[in-house]
Short mmCIF file of C-alpha atoms in Angstrom, two decimals:
data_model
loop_
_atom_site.label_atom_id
_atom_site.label_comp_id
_atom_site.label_asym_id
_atom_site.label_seq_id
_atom_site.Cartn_x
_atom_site.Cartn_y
_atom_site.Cartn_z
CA UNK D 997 0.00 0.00 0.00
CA UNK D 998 1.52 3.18 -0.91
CA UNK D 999 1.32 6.36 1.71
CA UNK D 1000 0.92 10.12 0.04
CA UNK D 1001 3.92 12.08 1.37
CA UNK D 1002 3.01 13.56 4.99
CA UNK D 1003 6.40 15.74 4.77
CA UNK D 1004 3.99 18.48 3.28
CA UNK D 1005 1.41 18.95 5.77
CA UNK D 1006 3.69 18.50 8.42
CA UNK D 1007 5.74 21.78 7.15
CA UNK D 1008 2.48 23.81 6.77
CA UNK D 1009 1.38 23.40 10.65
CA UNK D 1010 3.32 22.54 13.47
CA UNK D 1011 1.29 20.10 15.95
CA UNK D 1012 1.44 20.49 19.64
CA UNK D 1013 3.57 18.03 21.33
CA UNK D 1014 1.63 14.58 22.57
CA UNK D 1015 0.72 14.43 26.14
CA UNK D 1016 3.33 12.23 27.84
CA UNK D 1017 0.62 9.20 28.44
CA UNK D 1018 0.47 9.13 24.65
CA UNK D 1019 3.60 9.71 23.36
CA UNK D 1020 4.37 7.53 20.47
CA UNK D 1021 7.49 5.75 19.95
CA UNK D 1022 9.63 7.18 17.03
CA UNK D 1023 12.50 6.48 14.88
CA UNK D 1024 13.37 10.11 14.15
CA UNK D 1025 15.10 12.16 16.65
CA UNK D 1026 13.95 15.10 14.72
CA UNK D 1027 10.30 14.20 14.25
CA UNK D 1028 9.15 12.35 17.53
CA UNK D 1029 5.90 12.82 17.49
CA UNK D 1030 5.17 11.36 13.83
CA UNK D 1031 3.99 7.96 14.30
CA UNK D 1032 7.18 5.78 12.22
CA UNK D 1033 6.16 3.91 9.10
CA UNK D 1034 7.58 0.55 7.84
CA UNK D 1035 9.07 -0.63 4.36
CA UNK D 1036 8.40 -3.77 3.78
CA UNK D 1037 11.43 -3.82 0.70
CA UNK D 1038 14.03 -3.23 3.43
CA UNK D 1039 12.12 -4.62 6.21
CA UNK D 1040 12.64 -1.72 8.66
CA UNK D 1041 10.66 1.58 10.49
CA UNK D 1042 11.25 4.90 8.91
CA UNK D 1043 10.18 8.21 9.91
CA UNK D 1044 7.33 9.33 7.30
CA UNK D 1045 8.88 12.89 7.43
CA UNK D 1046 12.78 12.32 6.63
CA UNK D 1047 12.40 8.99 4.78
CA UNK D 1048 9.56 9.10 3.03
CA UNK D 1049 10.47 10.44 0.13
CA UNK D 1050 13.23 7.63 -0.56
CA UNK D 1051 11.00 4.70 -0.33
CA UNK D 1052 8.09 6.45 -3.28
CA UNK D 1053 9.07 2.91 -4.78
CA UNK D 1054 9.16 0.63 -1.88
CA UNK D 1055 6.23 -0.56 -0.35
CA UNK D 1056 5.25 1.72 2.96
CA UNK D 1057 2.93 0.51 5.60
CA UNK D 1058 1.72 1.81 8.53
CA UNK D 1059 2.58 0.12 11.45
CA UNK D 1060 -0.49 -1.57 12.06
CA UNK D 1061 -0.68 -3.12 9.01
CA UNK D 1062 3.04 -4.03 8.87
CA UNK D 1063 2.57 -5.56 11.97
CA UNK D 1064 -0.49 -7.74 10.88
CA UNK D 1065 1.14 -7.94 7.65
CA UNK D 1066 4.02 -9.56 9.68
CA UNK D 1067 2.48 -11.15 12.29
CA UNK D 1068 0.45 -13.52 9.65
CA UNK D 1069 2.71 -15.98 8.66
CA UNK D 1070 3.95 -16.25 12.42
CA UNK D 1071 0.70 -17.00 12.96
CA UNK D 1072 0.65 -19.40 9.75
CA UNK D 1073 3.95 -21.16 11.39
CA UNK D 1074 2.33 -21.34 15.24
CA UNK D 1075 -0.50 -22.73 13.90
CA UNK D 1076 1.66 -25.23 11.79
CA UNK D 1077 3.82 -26.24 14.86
CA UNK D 1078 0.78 -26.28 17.46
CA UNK D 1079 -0.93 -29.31 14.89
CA UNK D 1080 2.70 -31.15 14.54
CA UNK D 1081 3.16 -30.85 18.45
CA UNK D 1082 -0.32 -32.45 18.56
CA UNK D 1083 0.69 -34.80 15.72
CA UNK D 1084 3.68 -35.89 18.24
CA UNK D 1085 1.74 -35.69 21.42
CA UNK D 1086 -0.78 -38.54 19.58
CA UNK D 1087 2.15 -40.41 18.34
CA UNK D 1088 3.92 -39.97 21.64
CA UNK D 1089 0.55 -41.58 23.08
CA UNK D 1090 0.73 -44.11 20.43
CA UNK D 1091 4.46 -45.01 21.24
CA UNK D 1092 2.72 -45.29 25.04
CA UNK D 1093 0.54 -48.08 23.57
CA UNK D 1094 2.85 -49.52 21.49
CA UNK D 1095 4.70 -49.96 24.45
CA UNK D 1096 2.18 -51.32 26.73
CA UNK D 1097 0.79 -53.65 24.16
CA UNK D 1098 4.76 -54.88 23.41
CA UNK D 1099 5.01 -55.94 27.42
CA UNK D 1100 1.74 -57.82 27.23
CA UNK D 1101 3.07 -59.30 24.06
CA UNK D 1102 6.51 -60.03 25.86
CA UNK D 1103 4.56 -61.57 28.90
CA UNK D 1104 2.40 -63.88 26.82
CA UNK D 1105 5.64 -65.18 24.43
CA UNK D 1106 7.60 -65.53 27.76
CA UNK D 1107 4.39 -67.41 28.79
CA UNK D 1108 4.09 -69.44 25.99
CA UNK D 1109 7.83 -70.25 25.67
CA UNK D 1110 8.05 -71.65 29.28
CA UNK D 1111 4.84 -73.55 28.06
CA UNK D 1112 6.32 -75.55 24.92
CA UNK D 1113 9.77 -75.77 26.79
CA UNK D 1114 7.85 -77.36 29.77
CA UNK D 1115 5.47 -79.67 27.56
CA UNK D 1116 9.36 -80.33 25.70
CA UNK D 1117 10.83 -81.45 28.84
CA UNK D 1118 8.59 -83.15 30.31
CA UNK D 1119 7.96 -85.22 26.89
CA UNK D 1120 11.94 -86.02 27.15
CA UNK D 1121 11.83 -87.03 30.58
CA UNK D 1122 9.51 -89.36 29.65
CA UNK D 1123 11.63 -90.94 27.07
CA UNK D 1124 14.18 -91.25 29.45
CA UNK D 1125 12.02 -93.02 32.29
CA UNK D 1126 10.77 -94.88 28.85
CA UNK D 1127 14.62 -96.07 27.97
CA UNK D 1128 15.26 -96.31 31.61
CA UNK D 1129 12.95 -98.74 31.95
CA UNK D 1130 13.46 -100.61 28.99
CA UNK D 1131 17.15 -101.06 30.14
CA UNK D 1132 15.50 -102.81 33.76
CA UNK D 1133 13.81 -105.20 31.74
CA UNK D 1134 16.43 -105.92 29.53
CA UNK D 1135 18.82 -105.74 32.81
CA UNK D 1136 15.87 -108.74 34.51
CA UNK D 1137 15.55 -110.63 31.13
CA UNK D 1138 19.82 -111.23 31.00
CA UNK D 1139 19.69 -111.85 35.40
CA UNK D 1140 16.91 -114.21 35.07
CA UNK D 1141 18.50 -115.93 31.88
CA UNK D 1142 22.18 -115.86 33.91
CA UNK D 1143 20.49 -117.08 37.24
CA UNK D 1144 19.05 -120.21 34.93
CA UNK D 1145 22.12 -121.06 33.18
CA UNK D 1146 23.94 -120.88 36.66
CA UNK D 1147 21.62 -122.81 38.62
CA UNK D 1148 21.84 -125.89 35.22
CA UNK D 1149 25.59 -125.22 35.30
CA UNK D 1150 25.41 -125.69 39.45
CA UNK D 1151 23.17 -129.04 39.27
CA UNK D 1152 25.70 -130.27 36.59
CA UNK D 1153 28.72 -129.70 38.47
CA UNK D 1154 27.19 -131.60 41.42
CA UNK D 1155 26.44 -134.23 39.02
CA UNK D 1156 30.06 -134.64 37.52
CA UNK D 1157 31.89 -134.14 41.17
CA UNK D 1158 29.48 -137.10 42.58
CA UNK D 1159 30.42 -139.12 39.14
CA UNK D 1160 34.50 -138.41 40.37
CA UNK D 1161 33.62 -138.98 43.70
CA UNK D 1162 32.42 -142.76 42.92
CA UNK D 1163 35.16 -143.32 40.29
CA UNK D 1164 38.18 -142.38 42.26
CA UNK D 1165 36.64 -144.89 44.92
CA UNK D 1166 36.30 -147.52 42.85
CA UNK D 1167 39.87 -147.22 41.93
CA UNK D 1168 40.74 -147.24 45.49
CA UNK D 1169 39.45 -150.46 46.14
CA UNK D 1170 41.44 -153.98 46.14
CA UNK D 1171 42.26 -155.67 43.05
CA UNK D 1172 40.11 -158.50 43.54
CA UNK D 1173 36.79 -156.30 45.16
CA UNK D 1174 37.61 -154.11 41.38
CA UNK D 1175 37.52 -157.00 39.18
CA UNK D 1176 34.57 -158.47 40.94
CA UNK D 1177 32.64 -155.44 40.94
CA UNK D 1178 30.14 -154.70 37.71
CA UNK D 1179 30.43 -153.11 34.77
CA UNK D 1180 28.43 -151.34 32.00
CA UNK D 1181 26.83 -153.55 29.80
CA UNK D 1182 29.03 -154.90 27.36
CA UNK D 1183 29.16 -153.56 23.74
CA UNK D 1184 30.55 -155.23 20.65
CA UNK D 1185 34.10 -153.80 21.94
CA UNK D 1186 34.02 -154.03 25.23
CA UNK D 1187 35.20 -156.61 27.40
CA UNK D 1188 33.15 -160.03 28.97
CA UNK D 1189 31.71 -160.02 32.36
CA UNK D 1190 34.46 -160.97 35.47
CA UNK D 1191 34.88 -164.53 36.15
CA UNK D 1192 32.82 -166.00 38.72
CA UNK D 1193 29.40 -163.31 37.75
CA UNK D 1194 26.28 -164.28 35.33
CA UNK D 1195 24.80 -162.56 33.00
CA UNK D 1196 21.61 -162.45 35.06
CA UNK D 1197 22.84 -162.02 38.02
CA UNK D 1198 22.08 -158.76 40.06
CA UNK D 1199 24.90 -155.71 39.88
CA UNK D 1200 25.64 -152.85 41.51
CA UNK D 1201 24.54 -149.51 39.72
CA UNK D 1202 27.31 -147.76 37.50
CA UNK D 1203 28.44 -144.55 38.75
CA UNK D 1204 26.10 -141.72 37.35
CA UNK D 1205 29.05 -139.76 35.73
CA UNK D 1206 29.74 -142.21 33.42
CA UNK D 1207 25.86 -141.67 31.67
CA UNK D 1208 26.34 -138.00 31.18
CA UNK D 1209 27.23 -135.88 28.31
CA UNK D 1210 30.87 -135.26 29.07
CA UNK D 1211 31.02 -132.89 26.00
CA UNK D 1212 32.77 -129.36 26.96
CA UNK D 1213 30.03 -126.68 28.39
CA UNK D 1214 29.45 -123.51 26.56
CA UNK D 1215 27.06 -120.76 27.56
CA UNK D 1216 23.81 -120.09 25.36
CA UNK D 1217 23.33 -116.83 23.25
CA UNK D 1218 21.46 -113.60 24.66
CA UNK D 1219 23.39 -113.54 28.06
CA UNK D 1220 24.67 -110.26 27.61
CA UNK D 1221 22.41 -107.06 27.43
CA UNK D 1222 20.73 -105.84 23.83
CA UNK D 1223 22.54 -103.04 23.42
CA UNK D 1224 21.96 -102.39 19.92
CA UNK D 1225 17.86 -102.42 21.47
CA UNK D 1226 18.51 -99.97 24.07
CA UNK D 1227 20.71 -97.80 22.59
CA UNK D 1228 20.15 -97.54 18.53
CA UNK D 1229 18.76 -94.80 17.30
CA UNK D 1230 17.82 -93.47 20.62
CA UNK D 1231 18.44 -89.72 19.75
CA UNK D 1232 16.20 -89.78 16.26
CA UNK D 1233 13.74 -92.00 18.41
CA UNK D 1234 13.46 -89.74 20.48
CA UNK D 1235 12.75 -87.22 18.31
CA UNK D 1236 10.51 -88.76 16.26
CA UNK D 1237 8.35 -89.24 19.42
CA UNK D 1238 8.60 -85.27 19.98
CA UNK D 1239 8.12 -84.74 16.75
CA UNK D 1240 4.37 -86.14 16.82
CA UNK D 1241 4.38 -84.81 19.98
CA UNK D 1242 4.75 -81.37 18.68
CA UNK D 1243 2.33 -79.35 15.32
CA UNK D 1244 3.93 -77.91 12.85
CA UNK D 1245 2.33 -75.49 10.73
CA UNK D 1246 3.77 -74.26 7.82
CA UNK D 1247 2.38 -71.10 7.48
CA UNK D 1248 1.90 -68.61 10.87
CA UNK D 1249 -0.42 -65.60 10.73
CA UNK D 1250 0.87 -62.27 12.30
CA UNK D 1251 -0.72 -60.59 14.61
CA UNK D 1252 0.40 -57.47 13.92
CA UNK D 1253 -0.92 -57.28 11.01
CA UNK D 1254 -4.81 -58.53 12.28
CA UNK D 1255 -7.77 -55.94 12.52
CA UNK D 1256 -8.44 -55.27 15.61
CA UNK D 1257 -12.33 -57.67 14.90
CA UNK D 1258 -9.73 -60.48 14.44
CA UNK D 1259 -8.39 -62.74 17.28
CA UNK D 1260 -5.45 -65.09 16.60
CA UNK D 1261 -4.94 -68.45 18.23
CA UNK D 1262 -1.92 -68.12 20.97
CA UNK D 1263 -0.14 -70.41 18.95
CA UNK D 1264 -0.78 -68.62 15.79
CA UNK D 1265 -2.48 -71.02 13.56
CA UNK D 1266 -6.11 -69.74 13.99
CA UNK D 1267 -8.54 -66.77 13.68
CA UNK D 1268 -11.70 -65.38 14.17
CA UNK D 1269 -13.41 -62.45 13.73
CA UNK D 1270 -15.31 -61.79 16.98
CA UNK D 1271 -18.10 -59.02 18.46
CA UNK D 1272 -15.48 -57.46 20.58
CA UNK D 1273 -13.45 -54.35 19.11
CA UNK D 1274 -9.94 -54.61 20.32
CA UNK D 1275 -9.16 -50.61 20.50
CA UNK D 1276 -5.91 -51.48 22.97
CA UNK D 1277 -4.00 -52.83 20.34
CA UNK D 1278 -1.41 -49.85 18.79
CA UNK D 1279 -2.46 -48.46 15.25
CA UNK D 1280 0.56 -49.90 13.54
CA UNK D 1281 1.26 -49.50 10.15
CA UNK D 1282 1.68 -52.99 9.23
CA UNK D 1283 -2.16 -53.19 10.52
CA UNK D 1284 -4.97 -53.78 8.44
CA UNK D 1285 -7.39 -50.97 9.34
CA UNK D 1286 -10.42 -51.12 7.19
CA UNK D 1287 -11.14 -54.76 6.29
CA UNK D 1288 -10.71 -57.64 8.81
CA UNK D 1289 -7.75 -59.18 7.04
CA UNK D 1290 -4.27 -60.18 8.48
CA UNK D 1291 -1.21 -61.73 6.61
CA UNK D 1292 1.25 -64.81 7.26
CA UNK D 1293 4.55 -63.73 9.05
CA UNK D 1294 6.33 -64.60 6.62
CA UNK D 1295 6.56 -63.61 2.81
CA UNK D 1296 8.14 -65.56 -0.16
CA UNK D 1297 10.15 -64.20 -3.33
CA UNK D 1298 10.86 -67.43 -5.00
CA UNK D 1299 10.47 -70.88 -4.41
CA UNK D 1300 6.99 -73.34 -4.45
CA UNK D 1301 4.65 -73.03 -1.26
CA UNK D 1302 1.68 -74.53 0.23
CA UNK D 1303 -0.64 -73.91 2.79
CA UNK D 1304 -3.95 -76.05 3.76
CA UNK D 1305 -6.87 -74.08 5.37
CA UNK D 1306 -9.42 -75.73 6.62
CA UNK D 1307 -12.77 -73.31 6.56
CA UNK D 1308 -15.48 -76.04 7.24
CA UNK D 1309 -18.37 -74.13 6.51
CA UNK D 1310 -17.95 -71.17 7.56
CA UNK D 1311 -19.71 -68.66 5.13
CA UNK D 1312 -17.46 -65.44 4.59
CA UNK D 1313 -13.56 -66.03 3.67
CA UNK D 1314 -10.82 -65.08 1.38
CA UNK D 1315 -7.90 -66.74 1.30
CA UNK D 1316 -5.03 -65.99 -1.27
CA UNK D 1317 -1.77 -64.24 -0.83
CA UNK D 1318 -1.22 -60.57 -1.53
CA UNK D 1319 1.90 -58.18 -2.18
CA UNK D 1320 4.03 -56.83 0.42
CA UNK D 1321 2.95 -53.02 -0.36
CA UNK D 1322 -0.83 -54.09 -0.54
CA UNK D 1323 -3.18 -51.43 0.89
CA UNK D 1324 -4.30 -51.84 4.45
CA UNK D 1325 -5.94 -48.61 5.32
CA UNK D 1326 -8.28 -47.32 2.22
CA UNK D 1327 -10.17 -48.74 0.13
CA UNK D 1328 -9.56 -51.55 -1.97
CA UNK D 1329 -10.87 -55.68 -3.56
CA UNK D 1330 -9.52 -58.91 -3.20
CA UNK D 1331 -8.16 -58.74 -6.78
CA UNK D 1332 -4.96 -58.45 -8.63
CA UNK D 1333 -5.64 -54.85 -9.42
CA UNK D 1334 -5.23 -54.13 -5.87
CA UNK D 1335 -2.33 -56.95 -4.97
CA UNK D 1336 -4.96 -59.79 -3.75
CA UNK D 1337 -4.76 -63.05 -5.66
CA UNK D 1338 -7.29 -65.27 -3.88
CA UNK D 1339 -10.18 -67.45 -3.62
CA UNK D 1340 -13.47 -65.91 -1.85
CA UNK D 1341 -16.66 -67.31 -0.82
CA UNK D 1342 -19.26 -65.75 -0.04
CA UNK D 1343 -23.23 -65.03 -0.37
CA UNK D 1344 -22.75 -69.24 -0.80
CA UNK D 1345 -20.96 -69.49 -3.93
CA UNK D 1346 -17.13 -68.76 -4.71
CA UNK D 1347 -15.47 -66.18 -7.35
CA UNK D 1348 -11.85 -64.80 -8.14
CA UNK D 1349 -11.17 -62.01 -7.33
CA UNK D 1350 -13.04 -60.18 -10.56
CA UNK D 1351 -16.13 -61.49 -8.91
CA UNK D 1352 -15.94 -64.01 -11.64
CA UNK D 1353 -18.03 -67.45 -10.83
CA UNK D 1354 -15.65 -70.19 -9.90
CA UNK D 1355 -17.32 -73.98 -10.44
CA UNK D 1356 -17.16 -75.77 -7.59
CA UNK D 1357 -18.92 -79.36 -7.48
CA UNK D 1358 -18.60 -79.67 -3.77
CA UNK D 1359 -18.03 -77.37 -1.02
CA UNK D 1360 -14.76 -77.81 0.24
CA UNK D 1361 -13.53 -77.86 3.92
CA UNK D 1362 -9.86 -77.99 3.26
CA UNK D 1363 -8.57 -75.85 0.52
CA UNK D 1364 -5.20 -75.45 -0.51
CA UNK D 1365 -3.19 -73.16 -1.33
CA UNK D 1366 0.02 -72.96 -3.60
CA UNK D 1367 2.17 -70.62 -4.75
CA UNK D 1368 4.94 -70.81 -7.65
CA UNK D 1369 6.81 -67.53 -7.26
CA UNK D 1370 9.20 -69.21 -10.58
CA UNK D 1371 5.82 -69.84 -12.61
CA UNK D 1372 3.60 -66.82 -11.66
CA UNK D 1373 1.02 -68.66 -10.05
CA UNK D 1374 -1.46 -69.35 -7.84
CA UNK D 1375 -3.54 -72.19 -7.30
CA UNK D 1376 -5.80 -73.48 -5.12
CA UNK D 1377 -7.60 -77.45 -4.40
CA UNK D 1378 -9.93 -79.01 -2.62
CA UNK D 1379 -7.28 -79.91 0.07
CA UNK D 1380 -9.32 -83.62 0.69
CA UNK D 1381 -8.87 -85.13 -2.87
CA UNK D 1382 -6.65 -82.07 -4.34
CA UNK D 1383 -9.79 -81.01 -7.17
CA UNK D 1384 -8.32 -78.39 -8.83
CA UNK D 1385 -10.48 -75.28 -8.30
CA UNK D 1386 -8.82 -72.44 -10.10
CA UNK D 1387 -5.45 -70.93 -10.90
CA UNK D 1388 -4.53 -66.78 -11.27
CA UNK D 1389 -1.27 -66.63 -13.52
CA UNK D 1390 0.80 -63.26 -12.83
CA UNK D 1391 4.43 -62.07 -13.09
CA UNK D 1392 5.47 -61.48 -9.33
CA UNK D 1393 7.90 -58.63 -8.78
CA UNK D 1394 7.39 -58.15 -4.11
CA UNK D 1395 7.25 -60.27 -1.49
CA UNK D 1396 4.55 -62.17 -1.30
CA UNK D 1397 2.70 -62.78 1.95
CA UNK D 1398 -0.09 -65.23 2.56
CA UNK D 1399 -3.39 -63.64 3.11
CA UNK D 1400 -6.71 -63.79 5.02
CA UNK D 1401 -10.15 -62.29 4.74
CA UNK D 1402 -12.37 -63.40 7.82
CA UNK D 1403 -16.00 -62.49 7.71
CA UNK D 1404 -19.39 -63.16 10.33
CA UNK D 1405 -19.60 -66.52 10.46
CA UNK D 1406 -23.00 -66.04 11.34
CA UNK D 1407 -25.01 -69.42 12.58
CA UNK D 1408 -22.08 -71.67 11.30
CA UNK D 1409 -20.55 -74.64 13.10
CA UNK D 1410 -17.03 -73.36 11.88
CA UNK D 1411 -16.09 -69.80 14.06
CA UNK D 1412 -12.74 -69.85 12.55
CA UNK D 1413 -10.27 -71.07 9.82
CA UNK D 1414 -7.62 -72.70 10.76
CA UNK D 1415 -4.27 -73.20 9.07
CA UNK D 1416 -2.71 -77.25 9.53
CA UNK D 1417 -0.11 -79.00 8.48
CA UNK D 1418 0.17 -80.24 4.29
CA UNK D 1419 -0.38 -83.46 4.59
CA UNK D 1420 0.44 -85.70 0.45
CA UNK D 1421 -2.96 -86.95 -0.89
#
């Protein structure tokens, strides 16, 4: 705004000096009681007597409206910073329930760490009371056999020393009382009867020893422990116990990515969509936010993978796998426009993601899923006699994470889908 030059009407009357509760500030030690004007070109006060006439080019304000004219974008900037200290006060608050929600998490994986190492250990200490007592029974198997075979061995020995016994007094008697006394029946070699005995007549009994096998002892086979039984494979045994002890499941949902409608299994493997609105969990941005979706924890860029989910009949799902930079906040399909390649079912029929029909003969409960990151595709069977059911063929250039859409499951028996172990058909 330009000013007209005051410099002329000042010279043609002389004002009388302000009272001293009014005084104005000034600029000019000459003029003192002209109010000071400000150029907004060289950003300074002037007096509008001395100065004026230099600044005829330069825009002059008064000092009211230079100071609004100033004053705005401080206000523009206050403003600006009061809504990004807000902006950090809410995130600050968020980092608060981040926070809290990260010790509950801690708590429950501490909880359910001591829980699977506890189920581990006390699976292994059975196996070893298991081997322990195998080895007792092996250990009164080989004492029981030993204690037999010692007892044989024992009744022999008396045998043979009572056989000795006789014979070493029979060749301790006289020579006439030793040729008169009997002998074994003769055989084609061996000699007559004595002289004076016949062959009816009644003889002493033969000294036992002589009827017995005098062939050399030896000791009969599984004496010693079974070793190779106790101790063979032991450690993949072992394992193999624990191992159907234990589930695998080869995909894991995240829960960090789960609307807050959806509740995940403690061990991962389920989810639901219940009536209760979880508004404690942290708005995260790896959270879906609109739909009540959540994603496998972990994502693929190459490689063939599969997945069974069994859905039963519940009557709202989506299963499929979707990019890593998929959409979780606005407003988007389960299609391949949008970075969803999966099956849904819904309204009791099933569709791609187009909302194109796809035939189905029977409704499945197991459907799976598999993924050829190589190939560009995605298919998906009736898990139970692996029908194919249809097949999306794409060019894959992210991650790819396994994905979930959980609806109402209204009256059905199934509440929530439930991803198992790929078992061969």
């Amino acid at each position: 705004m330009q000013l007209s030059d005051p410099s002329e009407q000042l010279k043609e009357k002389t004002p009388a000096p302000a009272p001293a509760e009014t005084k104005q500030w000034s600029v000019c030690p000459v003029h003192p009681q002209v109010p000071p004007l400000f150029c907004m070109d060289e950003c300074r006060c002037i007096c509008a007597v001395c100065e004026f006439s230099d600044h005829k080019d330069h825009e002059v304000l008064s000092e009211k409206e230079a100071e609004r004219r100033l004053k705005e974008p401080l206000r523009s900037q206050l403003q600006t910073l009061k809504q990004h200290r807000q902006n950090c006060e809410e995130l600050q608050q968020e980092y608060d329930q981040i926070q809290i929600q990260s010790e509950e998490q801690g708590l429950h994986c501490e909880s359910q760490i001591t829980a699977v190492f506890d189920m581990m250990q006390r699976h292994l200490q059975e196996q070893q009371d298991k081997a322990v007592r195998a080895l007792r029974k092996e250990q009164d198997r080989q004492g029981h056999l030993l204690m037999s075979q010692r007892k044989t061995l024992k009744d022999k020995l008396s045998s043979v020393n009572k056989s000795i016994q006789q014979l070493e007094t029979h060749l301790q008697t006289q020579t006439q009382d030793f040729l008169l006394m009997p002998r074994p029946p003769a055989g084609p070699l061996e000699p007559p009867l004595p002289t004076g005995l016949r062959q009816d007549q009644e003889k002493p009994s033969t000294p036992t020893g002589l009827e017995q096998d005098l062939e050399k002892p030896s000791p009969p086979t599984g004496l010693m422990l079974d070793q190779a039984k106790l101790l063979g494979n032991l450690g993949f045994r072992v394992w193999r116990s624990l191992r159907r002890a234990v589930q695998h499941t080869p995909v894991l949902l995240d829960p960090n990515t789960a609307n807050r409608w959806l509740h995940v299994s403690e061990d991962l493997s389920r989810v639901r969509r219940e009536d209760t609105y979880q508004d404690h969990l942290p708005d995260v941005p790896e959270r879906f936010s609109k739909y009540t979706s959540v994603l496998g924890s972990e994502g693929f860029r190459s490689g063939t993978h599969q997945w069974d989910v069994e859905v039963g009949d519940h009557p709202d799902w989506i299963i499929g796998v979707a990019k890593e930079s998929v959409d979780k906040t606005g407003e988007t399909f389960a299609s391949p426009e949008f970075g969803i390649w999966g099956l849904c079912h819904g309204d009791g029929g099933y569709s791609n993601g187009d909302d194109e029909p796809v035939a189905v003969a029977k409704s499945p409960e197991k459907i799976r899923v598999k993924l050829d990151y190589g190939r560009g595709t995605v298919s998906f069977y009736n898990a139970d006699h692996m029908t194919h059911l249809y097949v999306y063929t794409h060019t894959f250039t992210e991650k790819m994470f396994p994905y979930f859409y959980i609806g109402e499951s209204e009256e059905a028996k199934t509440k929530e889908i439930h991803i198992c172990e790929t078992l061969d058909v």
